[in-house]
C-alpha positions in Angstrom: -75.0 109.5 116.0 -75.2 105.5 114.9 -73.5 104.5 112.5 -73.3 100.6 111.0 -70.3 99.0 109.0 -71.5 95.6 107.3 -69.0 93.4 107.1 -67.6 91.5 103.7 -67.2 87.9 102.1 -64.9 87.3 99.2 -67.3 85.8 96.3 -64.0 85.7 94.3 -60.2 86.2 95.1 -56.6 85.5 92.9 -53.8 86.6 93.2 -51.8 88.3 90.7 -48.4 88.5 91.9 -46.5 90.5 94.6 -46.1 94.6 93.3 -42.4 96.2 94.3 -43.8 98.1 97.2 -44.5 93.9 98.8 -47.9 94.1 98.8 -49.9 91.5 96.7 -51.6 92.6 93.0 -55.0 91.0 93.5 -58.4 90.6 91.5 -61.7 90.0 93.7 -65.5 89.7 93.9 -66.2 90.7 97.2 -69.6 91.9 98.6 -71.3 92.9 101.6 -73.3 91.1 104.7 -76.0 92.3 106.5 -73.7 91.2 109.5 -72.3 94.5 110.4 -71.2 96.0 114.2 -72.8 99.3 115.4 -71.0 102.7 116.6 -71.7 105.4 118.4 -70.5 108.9 117.9 -70.2 111.9 120.0 -68.4 115.2 119.8 -66.7 115.7 122.6 -65.0 118.7 124.1 -61.6 117.0 125.2 -59.9 117.4 121.0 -59.4 113.4 121.9 -60.7 110.2 120.7 -62.1 107.9 123.1 -62.9 104.5 122.1 -64.6 101.6 124.3 -66.2 98.3 123.1 -68.3 96.1 124.8 -65.3 93.1 123.7 -63.0 92.9 126.6 -60.4 91.2 123.9 -60.5 94.1 121.7 -57.4 96.9 121.8 -58.9 100.0 122.3 -55.9 102.1 122.0 -53.7 103.8 118.9 -53.9 99.9 117.5 -57.3 100.0 116.8 -58.3 100.8 113.4 -60.5 103.5 113.8 -58.0 105.3 116.2 -56.3 104.8 113.2 -58.1 106.3 110.1 -59.4 109.5 113.3 -56.8 110.4 114.1 -55.4 110.2 110.5 -58.6 112.6 109.4 -58.2 114.6 111.5 -54.2 115.2 110.3 -55.7 115.5 106.7 -58.6 118.4 107.8 -56.0 119.8 110.6 -58.5 120.0 113.1 -58.4 118.2 116.8 -62.1 117.7 117.7 -62.5 115.3 119.6 -65.0 111.8 120.1 -66.4 109.2 121.6 -67.6 106.3 120.5 -68.3 103.4 121.4 -68.2 100.0 119.4 -70.8 97.5 119.5 -68.8 94.3 117.8 -70.6 91.6 116.2 -69.0 90.6 113.5 -66.5 88.2 113.8 -62.5 89.3 114.9 -59.6 88.1 111.9 -61.6 86.4 110.4 -61.5 87.2 106.8 -64.5 89.2 107.2 -63.2 93.1 107.3 -64.7 93.4 111.1 -62.2 96.3 111.6 -61.7 98.1 108.3 -65.5 98.6 108.1 -65.1 99.4 111.6 -63.0 102.5 110.7 -64.7 103.2 106.7 -67.8 104.3 109.2 -65.6 106.1 112.0 -64.4 108.1 108.7 -67.9 108.9 107.0 -69.5 109.1 110.5 -66.6 111.9 112.3 -67.6 114.0 108.4 -71.1 114.0 109.1 -70.9 114.6 112.5 -68.3 117.5 112.1 -69.4 118.9 108.7 -65.8 118.5 106.9 -67.4 117.8 103.5 -64.8 115.5 102.6 -66.1 113.6 99.2 -66.3 109.8 99.7 -63.4 109.4 97.4 -61.1 111.8 99.4 -62.2 109.6 102.5 -61.2 106.1 100.5 -58.0 107.4 100.2 -57.1 108.5 103.9 -58.6 105.2 104.3 -57.1 103.1 102.1 -52.9 104.1 103.5 -54.4 102.2 106.4 -55.9 99.2 104.9 -56.5 98.3 101.6 -60.1 96.9 102.1 -61.0 100.4 103.9 -62.1 101.9 100.5 -64.8 98.9 99.6 -65.7 98.9 103.1 -67.0 102.6 102.4 -68.5 101.8 99.6 -70.4 97.8 99.8 -72.6 96.5 97.7 -71.1 94.3 95.2 -67.4 95.5 93.3 -64.6 93.9 92.0 -61.6 95.2 93.4 -58.1 95.2 91.7 -55.3 96.8 92.5 -54.2 95.2 96.1 -58.1 96.4 96.7 -58.1 100.0 96.6 -59.3 99.7 92.8 -63.2 99.6 93.5 -65.4 99.3 90.5 -69.8 98.3 91.1 -71.0 95.5 89.2 -74.8 94.1 89.8 -76.2 93.9 93.0 -75.8 89.6 93.4 -79.8 87.7 93.6 -81.4 87.4 97.0 -80.4 84.4 99.0 -79.6 83.1 102.0 -76.2 82.8 104.1 -75.0 80.9 106.8 -71.0 81.9 108.3 -69.1 80.5 109.9 -66.3 81.6 112.4 -64.3 78.6 113.7 -63.1 78.8 116.6 -59.5 79.5 115.8 -57.7 82.3 114.3 -55.5 82.1 110.9 -52.5 84.4 110.8 -53.0 86.5 107.5 -49.2 87.0 107.0 -49.1 83.1 107.5 -51.7 82.9 104.4 -49.5 85.2 102.1 -45.8 84.6 102.5 -47.3 81.0 102.0 -49.4 81.2 98.6 -46.4 79.5 95.8 -47.9 81.4 92.5 -46.2 79.1 89.8 -47.5 77.9 86.4 -49.3 74.6 88.2 -51.2 77.3 90.1 -55.2 77.3 89.6 -56.7 80.7 89.1 -60.7 81.5 90.6 -62.3 83.0 87.4 -63.1 86.0 88.5 -63.6 87.7 84.5 -66.2 85.0 84.4 -67.9 86.0 88.5 -67.7 89.1 87.1 -70.4 88.1 84.1 -72.8 85.5 86.2 -73.0 88.2 89.1 -73.9 90.8 85.9 -76.1 87.5 84.9 -78.0 87.5 87.9 -77.6 84.0 87.7 -77.3 83.2 91.8 -76.5 78.9 90.4 -73.5 79.8 88.3 -72.6 82.7 91.2 -72.6 79.5 93.5 -70.8 76.6 91.4 -67.7 79.2 90.3 -66.4 80.5 93.5 -62.8 79.8 94.3 -60.3 81.4 97.0 -56.8 80.5 96.0 -55.7 81.6 99.4 -58.0 77.9 100.3 -54.9 76.3 99.0 -52.4 77.4 102.0 -55.2 77.9 104.6 -57.2 74.5 104.4 -53.5 73.1 104.3 -52.4 74.4 107.5 -56.0 74.3 108.8 -58.4 71.0 107.7 -61.0 71.9 109.2 -61.7 74.6 106.8 -61.9 72.1 104.5 -64.5 69.9 107.0 -66.8 72.9 107.3 -67.5 73.9 104.0 -68.2 69.3 102.8 -71.0 69.9 105.7 -72.3 73.2 104.4 -72.2 71.7 101.0 -73.7 68.3 102.3 -76.4 70.4 104.6 -77.8 71.7 101.0 -75.7 74.6 99.8 -74.8 75.7 96.6 -71.9 76.4 96.9 -69.5 77.5 99.8 -66.4 79.1 100.3 -63.6 80.5 102.6 -63.5 84.4 103.6 -60.3 86.4 102.4 -57.5 84.5 104.7 -60.0 83.3 106.2 -60.6 80.6 108.6 -64.2 82.2 108.1 -66.8 79.8 105.6 -69.6 80.8 104.1 -72.2 78.7 102.4 -74.9 80.7 100.0 -78.7 78.8 99.7 -81.8 79.9 97.7 -84.8 78.8 99.9 -84.1 80.5 104.0 -85.7 76.8 105.4 -82.6 74.8 103.9 -80.4 77.5 105.2 -82.2 77.5 109.2 -81.6 73.5 108.3 -78.2 73.7 107.1 -76.4 76.5 109.8 -78.1 73.8 112.7 -77.6 70.5 111.5 -73.7 72.0 111.4 -73.8 73.2 114.6 -75.1 70.0 116.4 -71.9 68.8 114.7 -68.9 71.3 115.0 -69.3 71.7 119.2 -67.4 75.0 119.5 -70.0 76.9 117.8 -71.1 80.5 120.2 -68.6 79.7 122.4 -67.0 82.8 123.0 -69.6 85.3 123.6 -71.0 85.9 119.8 -72.6 83.1 117.1 -69.9 81.2 115.3 -72.7 79.9 113.2 -75.3 82.8 111.7 -77.2 83.9 108.5 -77.4 86.8 107.3 -77.7 88.1 103.5 -76.3 90.0 100.5 -76.3 94.0 101.7 -75.9 96.9 99.2 -73.9 99.5 101.9 -71.2 99.2 103.5 -72.0 102.1 106.0 -75.2 102.8 106.4 -76.3 106.3 108.9 -78.2 105.6 111.4 -79.3 109.6 112.6 -77.8 112.3 114.3 
């Protein structure tokens, strides 16, 4: 069986406060995009989950979310079925694009189908949420309002078709660093998540682009000013809106014209020479997707 695992971007991301358990309460608009990883999954008779990946720098041991998700699923169904999983990695790692969560979501859906466990999507989401708050969205995909710690999802109308120029800078950003340094007080300016929801419902692409917002930029841009440079480069080259996704450092620009998007991608590549330095394009063009996980065959 082959499974496609789509990445995500945030159109709006707000942090409302810290919960008693230490997690942060959020309100955000999440959007699947067609930049994706691919998982090939086969049954084996060993009773073990074996993972390999085409990127040498990605751990394939028990720390990988794919392995953790598979073991959590086996624990839930009280089985010890084996599988050989090959991960073809395209989504940049540690970028704010939920690549690891997407892979875990794909593994849960794929193994459930491969072995015929018969678990419904809500149950799989519960299993995934215990490992990562983005996993339930990565299963559902499309355009969603995410609340709580990100696990409470409300589907919204798909956003209008558009072209997304996505940039992953050469550096990584620690999510823990971002949240540890986030300041929430009476002076904090919060993104208008409710307003963004209404603009999406109306299909107002220009309004959506003008209203993108991410409260985590208040931390990340201070520590990594190059992010602001990428955003300005995208806007200078015709983006209708530009934002950092998640805790970063990936940045995207939204375009309503394919030629403009291609020209902007080429212009930014010319300005930032580190693009494409580590085996996959750091600057690429992608599009909104209506699904998070796609089962391609069995």
